[in-house]
């Protein structure tokens, strides 16, 4: 008897779960929630008398001129953001690799240098680091705002990248080192031909995350007026007061780029898994 | 074995981990072409002994001279020795991201500076010798354990070493694959290669060994020719050990 008493509510619970588990119900709930959020936002905007002018936005993305379509201000800004992020990421990868190898080396000085670098970069806010690079290092080494931004973002992300690379290297089995060592390869050769190619598989997912972070954190250089996507958005808004539309568009552009990047790397990963 | 200068000379070698003496004043000499089988209970220092010979493990005292070169801190010397000493591991340790052929040619191309075509010819030659020429373009994970271990042997041989070290080469294999690996090792013995094998395969030892080395607690307890070792071991510990592993 106690058995049926216990199973009855369980059956009912399972039935509920099965109902919520169906695709139609899930989609319905999702649409409902999104509709509530959007409606609340629109009502709020209407209440403050915001005048939506979405029709003006396409021109800032793709400008229609007599010569045909030209990239608008936002698209130009996006291009600058991508170039900035790519250069800074290349720098972060190189520095990250060096720092990781130093940390794994037998050299006491190498390990100490790497530790000091990591502790400093990890414990200083990105914005402060940017000010240091632009207002302090800038005048000393004659860096323009663009170079200062690349260096700052590169150094900041190198710390995180180096941890990813170190973990990737450590995840390669010890026996691989021994086998490569026993055929007389040098340390450099072992890293290059045996260890790093194998650790790429472990590093790719977290490195993608880091690249996405890089693109997002590159927005911070708008505070020193580097002409990239966020700066372009700010400039347009100060001319037109279209703040809602422009910020939504800017956010959507960042989202589109980072989603594309994630999908691209997901495909790359499949290829690496096949090789192993 | 006409040349009587030892190719390996270990004198009073000790290796200490914390307060554990993995090797305790071990002395051993091996002549060119000699085949030595090292056995003993686990933890007796067998692996440490052969890993010291190509300095995968460094020794704390004593001297090791391999092929006329004393192993010390000089990395150039160490690498020179490693090129003359091949090693086969219990876990195969093939490079999983490379094909069988690439596994074999990596050393010759990068360390010996051979051309790719010469290295590939060499590699195919040795794949023939270990009886798996048809697996050249596969990845290690696509092969059976026995095949992987034979590839590992071929990889070491591609460096054309003068000495081959085997660290329990059949211990990680399923029973039905042990013989294909031992057969290759017996064939290798037939070529006059200097071999030092840590193994519990006593049938193999009887067949190829010139010298049995029995280790216990970091020391060499007994060195004897196989006939004497198997029929009448001098140390009580060796007798007990043989009883245990030959029981079935």
Coordinates of C-alpha atoms in Angstrom, one line a residue:
Chain A
X1 CA 0.0 0.0 0.0
X2 CA 2.7 2.6 0.8
X3 CA 4.1 1.7 -2.6
X4 CA 1.2 3.1 -4.6
X5 CA 1.0 6.1 -2.3
X6 CA 4.6 7.0 -3.3
X7 CA 4.3 6.1 -7.0
X8 CA 1.2 8.2 -7.6
X9 CA 2.8 11.6 -7.3
X10 CA 5.9 10.4 -9.1
X11 CA 3.8 9.4 -12.1
X12 CA 2.1 12.8 -12.0
X13 CA 5.5 14.5 -11.8
X14 CA 6.8 12.5 -14.7
X15 CA 3.7 13.4 -16.8
X16 CA 4.4 17.1 -16.2
X17 CA 8.0 16.7 -17.1
X18 CA 7.1 14.9 -20.3
X19 CA 4.7 17.7 -21.2
X20 CA 7.3 20.4 -20.6
X21 CA 9.9 18.2 -22.4
X22 CA 8.0 18.3 -25.7
X23 CA 9.3 20.6 -28.4
X24 CA 6.1 22.5 -29.0
X25 CA 5.7 23.4 -25.3
X26 CA 9.3 24.4 -25.0
X27 CA 9.1 26.7 -28.0
X28 CA 5.8 28.2 -26.7
X29 CA 7.3 29.0 -23.3
X30 CA 10.4 30.5 -24.9
X31 CA 8.3 32.7 -27.2
X32 CA 6.1 33.8 -24.3
X33 CA 9.1 34.8 -22.2
X34 CA 10.8 36.7 -25.0
X35 CA 7.5 38.4 -25.9
X36 CA 7.1 39.6 -22.3
X37 CA 10.7 41.0 -22.2
X38 CA 10.4 42.8 -25.6
X39 CA 7.0 44.1 -24.7
X40 CA 8.2 45.5 -21.4
X41 CA 11.1 47.2 -23.1
X42 CA 9.0 48.7 -25.9
X43 CA 6.4 49.9 -23.3
X44 CA 9.2 51.4 -21.3
X45 CA 10.6 53.2 -24.3
X46 CA 7.1 54.4 -25.3
X47 CA 6.5 55.7 -21.8
X48 CA 9.6 57.8 -22.0
X49 CA 8.5 59.0 -25.4
X50 CA 11.4 57.4 -27.3
X51 CA 11.1 58.0 -31.0
X52 CA 12.2 54.8 -32.8
X53 CA 13.9 55.5 -36.1
X54 CA 15.1 52.1 -37.2
X55 CA 14.9 53.1 -40.8
X56 CA 18.0 55.3 -40.4
X57 CA 20.1 52.4 -39.2
X58 CA 20.9 50.5 -42.4
X59 CA 22.8 53.5 -43.7
X60 CA 25.2 53.2 -40.9
X61 CA 25.9 49.6 -41.8
X62 CA 25.8 49.7 -45.6
X63 CA 25.7 53.2 -47.1
X64 CA 23.9 53.5 -50.5
X65 CA 25.7 56.1 -52.6
X66 CA 25.8 56.9 -56.3
X67 CA 28.8 54.5 -56.7
X68 CA 26.8 51.6 -55.2
X69 CA 27.0 50.2 -51.7
X70 CA 29.7 51.5 -49.4
X71 CA 30.5 50.1 -45.9
X72 CA 28.8 52.5 -43.4
X73 CA 30.4 53.8 -40.3
X74 CA 29.5 50.8 -38.2
X75 CA 30.9 48.3 -40.7
X76 CA 34.1 50.3 -41.0
X77 CA 34.3 50.2 -37.2
X78 CA 33.7 46.5 -37.1
X79 CA 36.5 46.0 -39.6
X80 CA 38.8 48.0 -37.3
X81 CA 37.7 46.0 -34.3
X82 CA 38.5 42.7 -36.1
X83 CA 41.9 44.0 -37.2
X84 CA 42.7 45.2 -33.7
X85 CA 41.5 42.0 -32.1
X86 CA 43.4 39.8 -34.6
X87 CA 46.7 41.7 -34.1
X88 CA 46.3 41.7 -30.4
X89 CA 45.4 38.0 -30.4
X90 CA 48.4 37.1 -32.5
X91 CA 50.5 39.0 -30.0
X92 CA 48.8 37.3 -27.1
X93 CA 49.4 33.9 -28.6
X94 CA 53.1 34.5 -29.1
X95 CA 53.6 36.0 -25.7
X96 CA 51.4 33.4 -24.1
X97 CA 53.5 30.6 -25.7
X98 CA 56.7 32.2 -24.5
X99 CA 55.4 32.7 -21.0
X100 CA 54.1 29.1 -20.8
X101 CA 57.4 27.7 -22.0
X102 CA 59.3 29.8 -19.5
X103 CA 57.0 28.6 -16.7
X104 CA 57.7 25.0 -17.8
X105 CA 61.4 25.5 -18.2
X106 CA 64.2 24.4 -15.9
X107 CA 65.5 27.9 -15.7
X108 CA 64.8 29.5 -12.3
X109 CA 65.0 33.0 -13.7
X110 CA 62.6 32.0 -16.6
X111 CA 60.1 30.7 -14.2
X112 CA 60.4 33.7 -11.9
X113 CA 60.0 36.1 -14.8
X114 CA 56.9 34.4 -16.0
X115 CA 55.4 34.4 -12.5
X116 CA 56.0 38.1 -12.0
X117 CA 54.5 38.9 -15.4
X118 CA 51.4 36.7 -14.6
X119 CA 50.8 38.2 -11.2
X120 CA 51.1 41.8 -12.4
X121 CA 48.8 41.3 -15.4
X122 CA 46.3 39.2 -13.6
X123 CA 46.0 41.7 -10.7
X124 CA 45.7 45.0 -12.6
X125 CA 42.3 46.0 -14.1
X126 CA 42.3 46.0 -17.9
X127 CA 41.2 49.7 -17.9
X128 CA 44.1 50.7 -15.7
X129 CA 46.5 48.7 -17.9
X130 CA 45.2 50.5 -20.9
X131 CA 45.8 53.9 -19.2
X132 CA 49.3 52.7 -18.3
X133 CA 50.1 51.7 -21.9
X134 CA 48.6 54.9 -23.4
X135 CA 49.4 57.6 -20.9
X136 CA 52.7 56.3 -19.5
X137 CA 54.3 53.9 -22.0
X138 CA 52.8 55.9 -24.9
X139 CA 54.8 59.1 -24.5
X140 CA 57.9 57.2 -23.3
X141 CA 58.1 54.8 -26.3
X142 CA 56.3 57.0 -28.7
X143 CA 53.3 54.6 -29.1
X144 CA 50.2 55.9 -30.9
X145 CA 46.8 55.0 -29.5
X146 CA 46.4 52.2 -31.9
X147 CA 49.7 50.5 -31.0
X148 CA 49.1 51.1 -27.3
X149 CA 45.7 49.3 -27.6
X150 CA 47.2 46.3 -29.4
X151 CA 50.0 46.0 -26.9
X152 CA 47.7 46.4 -23.9
X153 CA 45.1 43.9 -25.2
X154 CA 47.9 41.5 -26.2
X155 CA 49.7 41.6 -22.9
X156 CA 46.4 41.3 -20.9
X157 CA 45.3 38.3 -22.8
X158 CA 48.7 36.7 -23.0
X159 CA 48.4 36.0 -19.3
X160 CA 45.2 34.0 -19.8
X161 CA 46.5 32.4 -23.1
X162 CA 49.7 31.2 -21.3
X163 CA 47.7 29.4 -18.8
X164 CA 45.7 27.7 -21.5
X165 CA 48.8 26.7 -23.4
X166 CA 50.5 25.4 -20.2
X167 CA 47.5 23.3 -19.4
X168 CA 47.4 22.0 -22.9
X169 CA 51.1 21.1 -22.8
X170 CA 50.7 19.4 -19.5
X171 CA 47.8 17.3 -20.8
X172 CA 50.1 15.5 -23.2
X173 CA 51.1 12.1 -21.7
X174 CA 54.6 11.9 -20.1
X175 CA 55.5 9.0 -22.3
X176 CA 55.4 11.2 -25.3
X177 CA 58.3 13.2 -23.8
X178 CA 60.2 10.1 -23.0
X179 CA 59.7 8.5 -26.5
X180 CA 60.8 11.7 -28.2
X181 CA 63.7 12.2 -25.8
X182 CA 64.9 8.7 -26.3
X183 CA 65.3 9.2 -30.1
X184 CA 67.6 12.1 -29.3
X185 CA 65.4 15.0 -30.1
X186 CA 66.2 18.4 -28.6
X187 CA 63.7 20.1 -26.3
X188 CA 62.7 22.6 -29.0
X189 CA 62.1 19.8 -31.5
X190 CA 60.1 17.9 -29.0
X191 CA 57.8 20.9 -28.4
X192 CA 57.5 21.6 -32.1
X193 CA 56.9 18.2 -33.5
X194 CA 55.5 16.1 -30.7
X195 CA 54.0 18.1 -27.8
X196 CA 52.4 21.3 -29.3
X197 CA 50.7 19.5 -32.2
X198 CA 49.1 17.2 -29.7
X199 CA 48.1 19.9 -27.3
X200 CA 46.4 22.0 -29.9
X201 CA 43.4 19.7 -29.5
X202 CA 43.2 20.5 -25.8
X203 CA 43.8 24.2 -26.3
X204 CA 41.4 25.0 -29.2
X205 CA 38.2 25.2 -27.2
X206 CA 39.5 27.5 -24.4
X207 CA 41.5 29.5 -26.9
X208 CA 38.3 30.2 -28.9
X209 CA 36.7 31.4 -25.7
X210 CA 39.7 33.7 -25.3
X211 CA 39.4 35.0 -28.8
X212 CA 35.8 35.8 -28.2
X213 CA 36.8 37.6 -24.9
X214 CA 39.4 39.5 -26.9
X215 CA 36.9 40.8 -29.4
X216 CA 34.6 41.8 -26.5
X217 CA 37.2 43.4 -24.4
X218 CA 38.6 45.3 -27.4
X219 CA 35.6 47.6 -26.9
X220 CA 37.4 49.2 -24.0
X221 CA 39.9 51.0 -26.2
X222 CA 37.0 53.3 -27.1
X223 CA 37.9 55.2 -23.9
X224 CA 41.1 56.4 -25.7
X225 CA 39.2 57.0 -28.8
X226 CA 40.6 54.3 -31.1
X227 CA 38.3 54.2 -34.1
X228 CA 36.6 50.8 -33.7
X229 CA 33.1 49.5 -33.5
X230 CA 32.2 50.9 -30.1
X231 CA 33.8 54.3 -30.8
X232 CA 31.9 54.4 -34.1
X233 CA 28.6 53.7 -32.2
X234 CA 29.4 56.5 -29.7
X235 CA 30.2 59.0 -32.4
X236 CA 27.0 58.3 -34.3
X237 CA 24.9 58.6 -31.2
X238 CA 26.4 61.9 -30.3
X239 CA 25.4 63.2 -33.7
X240 CA 22.0 61.6 -33.9
X241 CA 20.8 60.6 -30.4
X242 CA 19.7 57.2 -31.8
X243 CA 21.2 55.5 -28.7
X244 CA 18.7 52.6 -28.5
X245 CA 18.9 51.6 -32.1
X246 CA 22.7 52.0 -32.4
X247 CA 23.6 50.1 -29.2
X248 CA 21.3 47.3 -30.2
X249 CA 22.9 47.2 -33.6
X250 CA 26.4 47.3 -32.2
X251 CA 25.6 44.5 -29.8
X252 CA 24.2 42.4 -32.6
X253 CA 27.3 43.0 -34.7
X254 CA 29.6 41.8 -31.8
X255 CA 27.3 38.8 -31.3
X256 CA 27.3 37.9 -35.0
X257 CA 31.1 37.9 -35.2
X258 CA 31.7 35.9 -32.0
X259 CA 29.0 33.3 -33.0
X260 CA 30.7 32.9 -36.4
X261 CA 34.0 32.5 -34.7
X262 CA 32.7 29.8 -32.4
X263 CA 31.1 27.9 -35.3
X264 CA 34.3 28.1 -37.3
X265 CA 36.4 26.6 -34.5
X266 CA 33.8 23.9 -33.9
X267 CA 34.5 22.7 -37.4
X268 CA 38.2 23.0 -37.0
X269 CA 38.0 20.8 -33.8
X270 CA 36.2 18.0 -35.7
X271 CA 39.2 17.9 -38.0
X272 CA 41.7 17.7 -35.2
X273 CA 39.7 15.0 -33.4
X274 CA 39.8 12.9 -36.6
X275 CA 43.6 13.1 -36.7
X276 CA 44.1 11.6 -33.2
Chain B
X1 CA 81.7 -11.0 -29.4
X2 CA 85.3 -10.7 -30.4
X3 CA 85.6 -7.0 -29.3
X4 CA 86.1 -7.2 -25.5
X5 CA 85.8 -3.6 -24.6
X6 CA 82.3 -3.2 -23.0
X7 CA 79.9 -1.0 -24.8
X8 CA 78.2 -0.2 -21.6
X9 CA 80.0 0.2 -18.3
X10 CA 78.1 1.1 -15.1
X11 CA 80.2 1.5 -12.0
X12 CA 78.8 1.9 -8.5
X13 CA 75.7 3.7 -9.9
X14 CA 73.2 4.9 -7.3
X15 CA 69.9 6.6 -7.8
X16 CA 68.0 8.0 -4.9
X17 CA 64.4 9.2 -4.7
X18 CA 64.0 11.0 -1.4
X19 CA 65.1 8.3 1.1
X20 CA 64.4 5.5 -1.3
X21 CA 67.4 3.9 -3.0
X22 CA 66.1 2.9 -6.4
X23 CA 69.6 1.9 -7.5
X24 CA 72.2 1.1 -4.8
X25 CA 75.8 0.9 -6.1
X26 CA 75.0 -1.1 -9.2
X27 CA 77.9 -2.2 -11.4
X28 CA 77.3 -3.9 -14.8
X29 CA 79.2 -4.2 -18.0
X30 CA 77.8 -5.2 -21.3
X31 CA 79.8 -6.3 -24.3
X32 CA 78.9 -5.4 -27.9
X33 CA 76.4 -7.9 -29.2
X34 CA 75.6 -9.2 -25.8
X35 CA 72.0 -9.8 -24.8
X36 CA 71.1 -9.2 -21.2
X37 CA 67.8 -9.9 -19.6
X38 CA 67.0 -8.1 -16.4
X39 CA 64.4 -9.5 -14.0
X40 CA 63.4 -9.2 -10.4
X41 CA 60.4 -8.3 -8.3
X42 CA 58.6 -5.1 -9.0
X43 CA 60.2 -2.0 -7.4
X44 CA 63.6 -3.7 -7.5
X45 CA 65.1 -1.0 -9.8
X46 CA 65.0 -2.8 -13.2
X47 CA 63.3 0.1 -15.0
X48 CA 65.5 2.7 -13.3
X49 CA 68.6 0.7 -14.3
X50 CA 67.8 0.8 -18.0
X51 CA 66.4 4.3 -17.9
X52 CA 69.7 5.5 -16.6
X53 CA 71.4 4.2 -19.6
X54 CA 69.9 6.8 -21.9
X55 CA 69.5 9.3 -19.1
X56 CA 65.7 9.4 -19.0
X57 CA 66.7 9.1 -15.3
X58 CA 69.8 10.8 -14.0
X59 CA 72.1 8.9 -11.6
X60 CA 73.2 10.5 -8.3
X61 CA 76.6 8.8 -8.0
X62 CA 78.8 6.4 -9.9
X63 CA 79.7 6.5 -13.5
X64 CA 77.9 5.3 -16.7
X65 CA 79.9 5.0 -19.9
X66 CA 77.9 4.2 -23.0
X67 CA 79.7 3.6 -26.3
X68 CA 82.7 5.5 -25.0
X69 CA 80.8 8.5 -23.7
X70 CA 80.4 9.2 -20.1
X71 CA 76.8 10.3 -19.2
X72 CA 76.9 13.6 -17.2
X73 CA 75.4 17.0 -17.4
X74 CA 76.5 17.7 -21.0
X75 CA 73.3 17.7 -23.0
X76 CA 75.3 17.2 -26.2
X77 CA 76.9 14.0 -24.9
X78 CA 73.5 12.8 -23.7
X79 CA 71.9 13.3 -27.1
X80 CA 74.8 11.6 -28.8
X81 CA 74.3 8.6 -26.5
X82 CA 70.5 8.7 -27.1
X83 CA 71.1 8.4 -30.8
X84 CA 73.0 5.2 -30.3
X85 CA 70.6 3.8 -27.8
X86 CA 67.0 2.8 -28.8
X87 CA 64.3 2.3 -26.3
X88 CA 61.0 0.5 -26.3
X89 CA 58.5 1.3 -23.6
X90 CA 55.8 -0.7 -21.9
X91 CA 53.1 1.7 -23.1
X92 CA 54.5 1.9 -26.7
X93 CA 54.4 5.7 -26.5
X94 CA 53.8 6.1 -30.3
X95 CA 53.0 9.7 -31.4
X96 CA 49.3 9.5 -31.9
X97 CA 49.0 12.6 -34.2
X98 CA 51.4 11.1 -36.7
X99 CA 50.9 8.1 -39.1
X100 CA 53.0 5.0 -38.6
X101 CA 55.4 6.1 -41.4
X102 CA 55.7 9.6 -39.8
X103 CA 56.4 8.1 -36.4
X104 CA 59.3 6.2 -38.0
X105 CA 60.8 9.0 -40.0
X106 CA 60.6 11.8 -37.4
X107 CA 63.8 10.8 -35.7
X108 CA 65.8 10.2 -38.9
X109 CA 64.7 13.4 -40.5
X110 CA 64.9 15.8 -37.5
X111 CA 67.8 14.2 -35.5
X112 CA 69.8 12.4 -38.2
X113 CA 69.0 15.1 -40.8
X114 CA 68.2 12.6 -43.5
X115 CA 66.2 13.5 -46.5
X116 CA 62.5 12.6 -46.4
X117 CA 62.8 10.1 -49.2
X118 CA 65.8 8.4 -47.7
X119 CA 64.1 8.3 -44.3
X120 CA 60.9 6.8 -45.8
X121 CA 62.8 4.1 -47.6
X122 CA 64.6 3.3 -44.3
X123 CA 61.2 3.3 -42.5
X124 CA 59.5 1.0 -45.0
X125 CA 62.5 -1.3 -44.7
X126 CA 62.1 -1.6 -40.9
X127 CA 58.3 -1.9 -41.2
X128 CA 59.1 -5.0 -43.3
X129 CA 61.4 -6.3 -40.7
X130 CA 58.6 -6.1 -38.0
X131 CA 56.1 -7.6 -40.5
X132 CA 53.7 -4.7 -40.9
X133 CA 54.6 -3.0 -44.2
X134 CA 50.9 -2.6 -45.0
X135 CA 50.2 -0.3 -42.0
X136 CA 52.5 2.5 -43.0
X137 CA 49.7 5.1 -43.5
X138 CA 47.5 4.3 -40.6
X139 CA 47.5 6.1 -37.3
X140 CA 48.6 4.3 -34.1
X141 CA 45.1 4.2 -32.7
X142 CA 44.0 2.1 -35.6
X143 CA 46.5 -0.7 -34.8
X144 CA 46.3 -3.5 -32.2
X145 CA 48.6 -3.4 -29.2
X146 CA 51.0 -5.9 -30.7
X147 CA 51.2 -4.0 -33.9
X148 CA 51.8 -0.7 -32.0
X149 CA 54.6 -2.2 -30.1
X150 CA 56.2 -3.5 -33.3
X151 CA 55.9 0.0 -34.8
X152 CA 57.6 1.3 -31.6
X153 CA 60.5 -1.2 -32.1
X154 CA 60.8 -0.2 -35.8
X155 CA 60.8 3.5 -34.7
X156 CA 63.8 2.9 -32.5
X157 CA 65.5 0.8 -35.1
X158 CA 65.2 3.6 -37.7
X159 CA 67.7 5.6 -35.7
X160 CA 70.1 2.6 -36.4
X161 CA 71.1 2.4 -32.8
X162 CA 73.9 0.1 -31.5
X163 CA 72.1 -0.8 -28.3
X164 CA 68.4 -1.5 -27.8
X165 CA 66.7 -1.2 -24.4
X166 CA 63.4 -2.8 -23.7
X167 CA 61.4 -1.8 -20.7
X168 CA 58.8 -4.6 -20.1
X169 CA 57.8 -4.5 -23.8
X170 CA 55.1 -7.1 -23.5
X171 CA 53.6 -6.3 -20.1
X172 CA 50.8 -4.1 -21.5
X173 CA 49.8 -6.5 -24.2
X174 CA 46.9 -9.0 -24.4
X175 CA 48.3 -12.5 -24.2
X176 CA 47.6 -13.4 -27.8
X177 CA 49.8 -10.5 -29.0
X178 CA 52.8 -11.2 -26.8
X179 CA 54.4 -13.7 -29.2
X180 CA 54.3 -11.5 -32.3
X181 CA 56.4 -8.9 -30.3
X182 CA 58.7 -11.5 -28.9
X183 CA 59.2 -13.0 -32.3
X184 CA 60.4 -9.7 -33.6
X185 CA 62.7 -9.4 -30.6
X186 CA 64.2 -12.8 -31.2
X187 CA 64.8 -11.9 -34.9
X188 CA 66.5 -8.7 -33.8
X189 CA 68.7 -10.8 -31.4
X190 CA 69.7 -12.8 -34.5
X191 CA 71.2 -9.7 -36.1
X192 CA 73.7 -9.3 -33.3
X193 CA 72.2 -6.3 -31.7
X194 CA 73.2 -5.4 -28.2
X195 CA 70.0 -5.8 -26.2
X196 CA 69.1 -5.1 -22.6
X197 CA 65.6 -6.3 -21.8
X198 CA 63.6 -5.9 -18.7
X199 CA 61.0 -8.7 -19.0
X200 CA 59.3 -11.5 -17.2
X201 CA 59.1 -13.6 -20.3
X202 CA 61.4 -16.4 -19.2
X203 CA 61.0 -18.4 -22.3
X204 CA 62.3 -15.5 -24.3
X205 CA 65.2 -15.1 -21.8
X206 CA 66.1 -18.7 -22.1
X207 CA 66.2 -18.5 -25.9
X208 CA 68.2 -15.3 -26.4
X209 CA 69.9 -14.1 -23.3
X210 CA 73.7 -14.4 -22.8
X211 CA 73.4 -13.1 -19.3
X212 CA 70.6 -13.0 -16.7
X213 CA 70.6 -10.1 -14.2
X214 CA 68.5 -10.6 -11.1
X215 CA 67.8 -7.4 -9.1
X216 CA 66.4 -6.9 -5.7
X217 CA 65.9 -3.8 -3.6
X218 CA 68.0 -1.6 -6.0
X219 CA 70.9 -4.0 -6.1
X220 CA 72.1 -6.6 -8.6
X221 CA 71.6 -9.8 -6.6
X222 CA 72.9 -12.2 -9.2
X223 CA 74.4 -12.2 -12.7
X224 CA 74.5 -15.6 -14.3
X225 CA 74.2 -17.3 -17.7
X226 CA 70.6 -18.4 -18.3
X227 CA 71.3 -22.2 -18.0
X228 CA 72.8 -21.7 -14.5
X229 CA 70.3 -19.1 -13.5
X230 CA 67.2 -21.2 -14.3
X231 CA 68.5 -24.5 -13.1
X232 CA 70.4 -23.4 -10.1
X233 CA 70.0 -19.8 -9.0
X234 CA 72.6 -19.0 -6.3
X235 CA 70.6 -16.5 -4.3
X236 CA 67.6 -17.7 -2.3
X237 CA 65.6 -14.6 -3.4
X238 CA 66.1 -15.5 -7.1
X239 CA 65.0 -19.0 -6.4
X240 CA 61.8 -17.8 -4.8
X241 CA 61.2 -15.3 -7.6
X242 CA 61.6 -18.0 -10.2
X243 CA 59.3 -20.3 -8.3
X244 CA 56.7 -17.6 -8.2
X245 CA 56.7 -16.7 -11.9
X246 CA 57.3 -20.2 -13.3
X247 CA 54.7 -21.8 -11.1
X248 CA 52.1 -22.3 -13.8

